[in-house]
Amino acid sequence: TQLLEQSPQFLSIQEGENLTVYCNSSSVFSSLQWYRQEPGEGPVLLVTVVTGGEVKKLKRLTFQFGDARKDSSLHITAAQPGDTGLYLCAPRTGNQFYFGTGTSLTVIP
Amino acid sequence: DVKVTQSSRYLVKRTGEKVFLECVQDMDHENMFWYRQDPGLGLRLIYFSYDVKMKEKGDIPEGYSVSREKKERFSLILESASTNQTSMYLCASSPAGTGRHIQYFGAGTRLSVL
């Protein structure tokens, strides 16, 4: 089992603030995905990153894959209440998928 | 729109009962997965299937079995439910080939075993 750590575990911020959450491992991955899971729902894919150093933007969300493909970050600019949810990173090695325990984000109006 | 449907959102069962969790996808995906999600433990893979009548054990298969008689349907079976199987169960599907790492999830079934 790969050791995968997401931080922080919980985050509560005011609407309009910026935030960054992290996904770290000592293992090298071929790709990595970020999902968002809203309360009572299943995870929904946000983005897939494949290349070391890759940066992808999805509106106010910026995703970065570490140069060594061992870590990733998700930065949210001007957070909105609709961003509330559990953010899961899911790296992949070969045919194996792994999920972190997630960062639970609450954006207070 | 892709759709993965889990038959029940909430289930309450008694210890020792046989429990069936059903999952249907309408995307003609080859791959289907069953996970359980528990606080502090994240998603853990129970079983997966790459084709009809084919199944592979995941990380925590003990106490569970699966059935895939048709491509669109993947069932998770708890032969004799126990309280430690109280959890959120998530089904997912993905296409074969280069897209197989994109998983589409159902809304989940929250199972309580009393």
PDB file of C-alpha atoms in Angstrom:
ATOM      1  CA  THR A   1       0.000   0.000   0.000  1.00  0.00           C
ATOM      2  CA  GLN A   2       1.340   3.399  -0.986  1.00  0.00           C
ATOM      3  CA  LEU A   3       1.695   5.978   1.784  1.00  0.00           C
ATOM      4  CA  LEU A   4      -0.382   8.963   0.752  1.00  0.00           C
ATOM      5  CA  GLU A   5      -0.984  12.024   2.892  1.00  0.00           C
ATOM      6  CA  GLN A   6      -3.388  14.873   2.311  1.00  0.00           C
ATOM      7  CA  SER A   7      -3.183  18.074   4.318  1.00  0.00           C
ATOM      8  CA  PRO A   8      -4.780  19.762   5.999  1.00  0.00           C
ATOM      9  CA  GLN A   9      -7.404  17.230   7.011  1.00  0.00           C
ATOM     10  CA  PHE A  10      -9.965  19.967   7.753  1.00  0.00           C
ATOM     11  CA  LEU A  11     -10.109  23.564   6.580  1.00  0.00           C
ATOM     12  CA  SER A  12     -12.715  26.219   7.324  1.00  0.00           C
ATOM     13  CA  ILE A  13     -12.383  29.601   5.659  1.00  0.00           C
ATOM     14  CA  GLN A  14     -14.403  32.693   4.857  1.00  0.00           C
ATOM     15  CA  GLU A  15     -15.819  33.319   1.410  1.00  0.00           C
ATOM     16  CA  GLY A  16     -13.327  35.193  -0.753  1.00  0.00           C
ATOM     17  CA  GLU A  17     -10.188  33.772   0.875  1.00  0.00           C
ATOM     18  CA  ASN A  18      -7.535  31.788  -0.957  1.00  0.00           C
ATOM     19  CA  LEU A  19      -6.382  28.343   0.092  1.00  0.00           C
ATOM     20  CA  THR A  20      -4.032  25.534  -0.877  1.00  0.00           C
ATOM     21  CA  VAL A  21      -4.348  21.840  -0.067  1.00  0.00           C
ATOM     22  CA  TYR A  22      -1.651  19.256  -0.545  1.00  0.00           C
ATOM     23  CA  CYS A  23      -1.231  15.645  -1.522  1.00  0.00           C
ATOM     24  CA  ASN A  24       2.143  14.078  -0.692  1.00  0.00           C
ATOM     25  CA  SER A  25       3.776  10.701  -1.073  1.00  0.00           C
ATOM     26  CA  SER A  26       7.225   9.161  -1.146  1.00  0.00           C
ATOM     27  CA  SER A  27       6.244   7.199  -4.260  1.00  0.00           C
ATOM     28  CA  VAL A  28       6.397   8.243  -7.893  1.00  0.00           C
ATOM     29  CA  PHE A  29       3.110   8.151  -9.767  1.00  0.00           C
ATOM     30  CA  SER A  30       2.299   7.936 -13.453  1.00  0.00           C
ATOM     31  CA  SER A  31      -0.641  10.305 -13.071  1.00  0.00           C
ATOM     32  CA  LEU A  32      -2.792  11.884 -10.414  1.00  0.00           C
ATOM     33  CA  GLN A  33      -6.394  12.944 -10.223  1.00  0.00           C
ATOM     34  CA  TRP A  34      -8.290  15.309  -7.992  1.00  0.00           C
ATOM     35  CA  TYR A  35     -11.903  14.646  -7.104  1.00  0.00           C
ATOM     36  CA  ARG A  36     -14.443  16.672  -5.154  1.00  0.00           C
ATOM     37  CA  GLN A  37     -17.085  14.930  -3.091  1.00  0.00           C
ATOM     38  CA  GLU A  38     -20.066  16.884  -1.857  1.00  0.00           C
ATOM     39  CA  PRO A  39     -21.947  15.694   1.236  1.00  0.00           C
ATOM     40  CA  GLY A  40     -24.119  12.685   0.448  1.00  0.00           C
ATOM     41  CA  GLU A  41     -22.730  12.250  -3.055  1.00  0.00           C
ATOM     42  CA  GLY A  42     -20.022  10.295  -4.795  1.00  0.00           C
ATOM     43  CA  PRO A  43     -16.687  11.850  -5.834  1.00  0.00           C
ATOM     44  CA  VAL A  44     -16.627  13.790  -9.092  1.00  0.00           C
ATOM     45  CA  LEU A  45     -13.464  14.093 -11.162  1.00  0.00           C
ATOM     46  CA  LEU A  46     -12.005  17.601 -11.370  1.00  0.00           C
ATOM     47  CA  VAL A  47      -8.726  17.096 -13.225  1.00  0.00           C
ATOM     48  CA  THR A  48      -6.020  14.627 -14.238  1.00  0.00           C
ATOM     49  CA  VAL A  49      -2.342  15.644 -14.261  1.00  0.00           C
ATOM     50  CA  VAL A  50       0.248  13.479 -15.954  1.00  0.00           C
ATOM     51  CA  THR A  51       3.509  15.350 -16.524  1.00  0.00           C
ATOM     52  CA  GLY A  52       5.913  16.368 -13.767  1.00  0.00           C
ATOM     53  CA  GLY A  53       5.570  20.116 -13.157  1.00  0.00           C
ATOM     54  CA  GLU A  54       2.254  20.258 -15.005  1.00  0.00           C
ATOM     55  CA  VAL A  55      -0.154  23.025 -14.039  1.00  0.00           C
ATOM     56  CA  LYS A  56      -3.826  22.928 -14.940  1.00  0.00           C
ATOM     57  CA  LYS A  57      -6.451  25.555 -14.258  1.00  0.00           C
ATOM     58  CA  LEU A  58     -10.167  25.021 -13.868  1.00  0.00           C
ATOM     59  CA  LYS A  59     -11.763  28.445 -13.345  1.00  0.00           C
ATOM     60  CA  ARG A  60     -10.632  29.455  -9.829  1.00  0.00           C
ATOM     61  CA  LEU A  61      -8.893  26.129  -9.157  1.00  0.00           C
ATOM     62  CA  THR A  62      -5.217  25.607  -9.999  1.00  0.00           C
ATOM     63  CA  PHE A  63      -3.725  22.134  -9.865  1.00  0.00           C
ATOM     64  CA  GLN A  64      -0.013  21.381  -9.920  1.00  0.00           C
ATOM     65  CA  PHE A  65       1.807  18.068 -10.208  1.00  0.00           C
ATOM     66  CA  GLY A  66       5.212  18.036  -8.551  1.00  0.00           C
ATOM     67  CA  ASP A  67       8.319  17.892 -10.712  1.00  0.00           C
ATOM     68  CA  ALA A  68       9.164  14.437  -9.369  1.00  0.00           C
ATOM     69  CA  ARG A  69       5.527  13.262  -9.701  1.00  0.00           C
ATOM     70  CA  LYS A  70       5.369  12.460  -5.978  1.00  0.00           C
ATOM     71  CA  ASP A  71       3.113  15.269  -4.847  1.00  0.00           C
ATOM     72  CA  SER A  72       0.422  17.650  -5.953  1.00  0.00           C
ATOM     73  CA  SER A  73      -1.321  20.785  -4.794  1.00  0.00           C
ATOM     74  CA  LEU A  74      -4.695  22.365  -5.344  1.00  0.00           C
ATOM     75  CA  HIS A  75      -5.034  26.125  -4.970  1.00  0.00           C
ATOM     76  CA  ILE A  76      -8.428  27.811  -4.847  1.00  0.00           C
ATOM     77  CA  THR A  77      -8.670  31.553  -5.416  1.00  0.00           C
ATOM     78  CA  ALA A  78     -11.514  33.552  -3.873  1.00  0.00           C
ATOM     79  CA  ALA A  79     -13.281  30.542  -2.419  1.00  0.00           C
ATOM     80  CA  GLN A  80     -17.067  30.328  -2.741  1.00  0.00           C
ATOM     81  CA  PRO A  81     -19.575  28.392  -0.592  1.00  0.00           C
ATOM     82  CA  GLY A  82     -20.078  26.105  -3.588  1.00  0.00           C
ATOM     83  CA  ASP A  83     -16.469  24.961  -3.187  1.00  0.00           C
ATOM     84  CA  THR A  84     -17.416  23.245   0.075  1.00  0.00           C
ATOM     85  CA  GLY A  85     -16.705  19.529  -0.029  1.00  0.00           C
ATOM     86  CA  LEU A  86     -14.147  16.791   0.424  1.00  0.00           C
ATOM     87  CA  TYR A  87     -11.173  17.070  -1.930  1.00  0.00           C
ATOM     88  CA  LEU A  88      -9.571  13.746  -2.709  1.00  0.00           C
ATOM     89  CA  CYS A  89      -6.334  13.118  -4.525  1.00  0.00           C
ATOM     90  CA  ALA A  90      -6.058   9.838  -6.376  1.00  0.00           C
ATOM     91  CA  PRO A  91      -2.663   8.956  -7.781  1.00  0.00           C
ATOM     92  CA  ARG A  92      -2.137   6.063 -10.105  1.00  0.00           C
ATOM     93  CA  THR A  93       0.721   3.620 -10.530  1.00  0.00           C
ATOM     94  CA  GLY A  94       0.301   1.157 -13.355  1.00  0.00           C
ATOM     95  CA  ASN A  95      -3.116  -0.432 -12.901  1.00  0.00           C
ATOM     96  CA  GLN A  96      -3.411   0.558  -9.265  1.00  0.00           C
ATOM     97  CA  PHE A  97      -5.484   3.476  -8.043  1.00  0.00           C
ATOM     98  CA  TYR A  98      -5.088   5.003  -4.605  1.00  0.00           C
ATOM     99  CA  PHE A  99      -7.174   7.558  -2.786  1.00  0.00           C
ATOM    100  CA  GLY A 100      -6.071   9.911  -0.060  1.00  0.00           C
ATOM    101  CA  THR A 101      -8.260  10.478   2.999  1.00  0.00           C
ATOM    102  CA  GLY A 102      -9.088  13.916   1.691  1.00  0.00           C
ATOM    103  CA  THR A 103      -9.246  17.525   2.823  1.00  0.00           C
ATOM    104  CA  SER A 104     -12.660  18.562   4.082  1.00  0.00           C
ATOM    105  CA  LEU A 105     -13.202  22.186   3.059  1.00  0.00           C
ATOM    106  CA  THR A 106     -15.941  24.423   4.428  1.00  0.00           C
ATOM    107  CA  VAL A 107     -16.394  27.885   2.936  1.00  0.00           C
ATOM    108  CA  ILE A 108     -18.426  30.136   5.184  1.00  0.00           C
ATOM    109  CA  PRO A 109     -20.582  32.774   3.459  1.00  0.00           C
TER     110      PRO A 109
ATOM    111  CA  ASP B   1     -24.267  12.516 -19.235  1.00  0.00           C
ATOM    112  CA  VAL B   2     -22.530   9.554 -17.721  1.00  0.00           C
ATOM    113  CA  LYS B   3     -24.491   7.792 -15.040  1.00  0.00           C
ATOM    114  CA  VAL B   4     -23.680   5.294 -12.338  1.00  0.00           C
ATOM    115  CA  THR B   5     -26.728   4.364 -10.301  1.00  0.00           C
ATOM    116  CA  GLN B   6     -26.671   2.644  -6.945  1.00  0.00           C
ATOM    117  CA  SER B   7     -29.958   1.036  -6.038  1.00  0.00           C
ATOM    118  CA  SER B   8     -30.262   2.381  -2.506  1.00  0.00           C
ATOM    119  CA  ARG B   9     -29.045   5.572  -0.848  1.00  0.00           C
ATOM    120  CA  TYR B  10     -29.615   4.239   2.671  1.00  0.00           C
ATOM    121  CA  LEU B  11     -29.914   0.705   4.014  1.00  0.00           C
ATOM    122  CA  VAL B  12     -30.369  -0.627   7.526  1.00  0.00           C
ATOM    123  CA  LYS B  13     -29.718  -4.330   8.064  1.00  0.00           C
ATOM    124  CA  ARG B  14     -29.281  -6.680  10.999  1.00  0.00           C
ATOM    125  CA  THR B  15     -26.188  -8.660  11.870  1.00  0.00           C
ATOM    126  CA  GLY B  16     -26.074 -11.932   9.979  1.00  0.00           C
ATOM    127  CA  GLU B  17     -28.332 -10.842   7.120  1.00  0.00           C
ATOM    128  CA  LYS B  18     -27.278 -11.322   3.523  1.00  0.00           C
ATOM    129  CA  VAL B  19     -27.052  -7.914   1.851  1.00  0.00           C
ATOM    130  CA  PHE B  20     -27.018  -7.067  -1.839  1.00  0.00           C
ATOM    131  CA  LEU B  21     -25.790  -3.710  -3.095  1.00  0.00           C
ATOM    132  CA  GLU B  22     -26.546  -3.101  -6.752  1.00  0.00           C
ATOM    133  CA  CYS B  23     -24.780  -0.800  -9.188  1.00  0.00           C
ATOM    134  CA  VAL B  24     -25.699  -0.087 -12.800  1.00  0.00           C
ATOM    135  CA  GLN B  25     -23.824   2.055 -15.324  1.00  0.00           C
ATOM    136  CA  ASP B  26     -25.147   3.218 -18.677  1.00  0.00           C
ATOM    137  CA  MET B  27     -21.814   4.110 -20.308  1.00  0.00           C
ATOM    138  CA  ASP B  28     -20.851   0.663 -21.638  1.00  0.00           C
ATOM    139  CA  HIS B  29     -17.747   0.746 -19.438  1.00  0.00           C
ATOM    140  CA  GLU B  30     -15.655  -2.373 -19.140  1.00  0.00           C
ATOM    141  CA  ASN B  31     -14.338  -1.673 -15.643  1.00  0.00           C
ATOM    142  CA  MET B  32     -16.365  -1.486 -12.463  1.00  0.00           C
ATOM    143  CA  PHE B  33     -15.283  -1.036  -8.862  1.00  0.00           C
ATOM    144  CA  TRP B  34     -16.640  -1.264  -5.334  1.00  0.00           C
ATOM    145  CA  TYR B  35     -15.148   0.884  -2.557  1.00  0.00           C
ATOM    146  CA  ARG B  36     -16.028   1.554   1.020  1.00  0.00           C
ATOM    147  CA  GLN B  37     -15.414   4.964   2.548  1.00  0.00           C
ATOM    148  CA  ASP B  38     -14.833   5.450   6.261  1.00  0.00           C
ATOM    149  CA  PRO B  39     -13.786   8.579   8.189  1.00  0.00           C
ATOM    150  CA  GLY B  40     -10.021   8.843   8.461  1.00  0.00           C
ATOM    151  CA  LEU B  41      -9.464   5.855   6.163  1.00  0.00           C
ATOM    152  CA  GLY B  42     -10.509   7.274   2.820  1.00  0.00           C
ATOM    153  CA  LEU B  43     -11.706   5.065  -0.021  1.00  0.00           C
ATOM    154  CA  ARG B  44     -10.619   1.455   0.114  1.00  0.00           C
ATOM    155  CA  LEU B  45     -11.047  -0.878  -2.832  1.00  0.00           C
ATOM    156  CA  ILE B  46     -13.061  -4.018  -2.093  1.00  0.00           C
ATOM    157  CA  TYR B  47     -13.384  -5.685  -5.505  1.00  0.00           C
ATOM    158  CA  PHE B  48     -13.147  -4.715  -9.136  1.00  0.00           C
ATOM    159  CA  SER B  49     -14.068  -6.235 -12.473  1.00  0.00           C
ATOM    160  CA  TYR B  50     -12.532  -5.735 -15.898  1.00  0.00           C
ATOM    161  CA  ASP B  51     -15.129  -7.716 -17.805  1.00  0.00           C
ATOM    162  CA  VAL B  52     -18.320  -9.688 -17.521  1.00  0.00           C
ATOM    163  CA  LYS B  53     -17.998 -12.656 -15.151  1.00  0.00           C
ATOM    164  CA  MET B  54     -14.530 -11.491 -14.190  1.00  0.00           C
ATOM    165  CA  LYS B  55     -13.560 -10.244 -10.719  1.00  0.00           C
ATOM    166  CA  GLU B  56     -10.415  -9.316  -8.862  1.00  0.00           C
ATOM    167  CA  LYS B  57      -9.878  -8.779  -5.151  1.00  0.00           C
ATOM    168  CA  GLY B  58      -9.032  -5.312  -3.987  1.00  0.00           C
ATOM    169  CA  ASP B  59      -7.394  -4.317  -0.726  1.00  0.00           C
ATOM    170  CA  ILE B  60     -10.155  -5.426   1.657  1.00  0.00           C
ATOM    171  CA  PRO B  61     -12.205  -8.279   0.102  1.00  0.00           C
ATOM    172  CA  GLU B  62     -12.793 -10.235   3.307  1.00  0.00           C
ATOM    173  CA  GLY B  63     -16.478 -10.615   4.122  1.00  0.00           C
ATOM    174  CA  TYR B  64     -17.570  -9.553   0.643  1.00  0.00           C
ATOM    175  CA  SER B  65     -18.221 -11.151  -2.719  1.00  0.00           C
ATOM    176  CA  VAL B  66     -19.257  -9.714  -6.086  1.00  0.00           C
ATOM    177  CA  SER B  67     -21.167 -10.693  -9.181  1.00  0.00           C
ATOM    178  CA  ARG B  68     -20.959  -9.361 -12.713  1.00  0.00           C
ATOM    179  CA  GLU B  69     -23.340 -11.291 -14.949  1.00  0.00           C
ATOM    180  CA  LYS B  70     -23.964  -8.379 -17.301  1.00  0.00           C
ATOM    181  CA  LYS B  71     -21.618  -5.630 -18.422  1.00  0.00           C
ATOM    182  CA  GLU B  72     -23.714  -2.826 -16.969  1.00  0.00           C
ATOM    183  CA  ARG B  73     -24.326  -4.334 -13.543  1.00  0.00           C
ATOM    184  CA  PHE B  74     -21.918  -5.025 -10.686  1.00  0.00           C
ATOM    185  CA  SER B  75     -23.284  -6.335  -7.415  1.00  0.00           C
ATOM    186  CA  LEU B  76     -21.607  -6.351  -4.023  1.00  0.00           C
ATOM    187  CA  ILE B  77     -22.726  -9.068  -1.622  1.00  0.00           C
ATOM    188  CA  LEU B  78     -22.264  -9.200   2.118  1.00  0.00           C
ATOM    189  CA  GLU B  79     -22.797 -12.876   2.868  1.00  0.00           C
ATOM    190  CA  SER B  80     -23.383 -12.334   6.597  1.00  0.00           C
ATOM    191  CA  ALA B  81     -23.424  -8.680   7.536  1.00  0.00           C
ATOM    192  CA  SER B  82     -21.476  -7.567  10.584  1.00  0.00           C
ATOM    193  CA  THR B  83     -21.430  -4.278  12.463  1.00  0.00           C
ATOM    194  CA  ASN B  84     -17.923  -3.482  11.211  1.00  0.00           C
ATOM    195  CA  GLN B  85     -19.344  -3.385   7.697  1.00  0.00           C
ATOM    196  CA  THR B  86     -21.328  -0.268   8.539  1.00  0.00           C
ATOM    197  CA  SER B  87     -19.976   2.204   6.022  1.00  0.00           C
ATOM    198  CA  MET B  88     -20.551   4.259   2.899  1.00  0.00           C
ATOM    199  CA  TYR B  89     -20.250   2.047  -0.176  1.00  0.00           C
ATOM    200  CA  LEU B  90     -19.312   3.618  -3.503  1.00  0.00           C
ATOM    201  CA  CYS B  91     -19.519   2.029  -6.922  1.00  0.00           C
ATOM    202  CA  ALA B  92     -17.479   3.364  -9.843  1.00  0.00           C
ATOM    203  CA  SER B  93     -16.970   2.540 -13.490  1.00  0.00           C
ATOM    204  CA  SER B  94     -14.338   3.446 -16.051  1.00  0.00           C
ATOM    205  CA  PRO B  95     -13.687   2.725 -19.712  1.00  0.00           C
ATOM    206  CA  ALA B  96     -10.989   0.340 -20.858  1.00  0.00           C
ATOM    207  CA  GLY B  97      -7.800   1.466 -22.533  1.00  0.00           C
ATOM    208  CA  THR B  98      -6.252   4.873 -22.150  1.00  0.00           C
ATOM    209  CA  GLY B  99      -9.239   6.300 -20.349  1.00  0.00           C
ATOM    210  CA  ARG B 100      -9.451   3.638 -17.744  1.00  0.00           C
ATOM    211  CA  HIS B 101      -8.033   5.810 -15.004  1.00  0.00           C
ATOM    212  CA  ILE B 102     -11.036   8.131 -15.115  1.00  0.00           C
ATOM    213  CA  GLN B 103     -13.563   6.749 -12.674  1.00  0.00           C
ATOM    214  CA  TYR B 104     -17.182   7.787 -12.526  1.00  0.00           C
ATOM    215  CA  PHE B 105     -18.845   7.293  -9.174  1.00  0.00           C
ATOM    216  CA  GLY B 106     -22.361   6.619  -8.034  1.00  0.00           C
ATOM    217  CA  ALA B 107     -23.949   8.629  -5.226  1.00  0.00           C
ATOM    218  CA  GLY B 108     -23.151   5.945  -2.664  1.00  0.00           C
ATOM    219  CA  THR B 109     -25.104   3.641  -0.376  1.00  0.00           C
ATOM    220  CA  ARG B 110     -24.884   4.331   3.341  1.00  0.00           C
ATOM    221  CA  LEU B 111     -25.238   0.954   5.050  1.00  0.00           C
ATOM    222  CA  SER B 112     -25.893   0.560   8.748  1.00  0.00           C
ATOM    223  CA  VAL B 113     -25.621  -2.911  10.266  1.00  0.00           C
ATOM    224  CA  LEU B 114     -27.278  -3.186  13.670  1.00  0.00           C
TER     225      LEU B 114
END
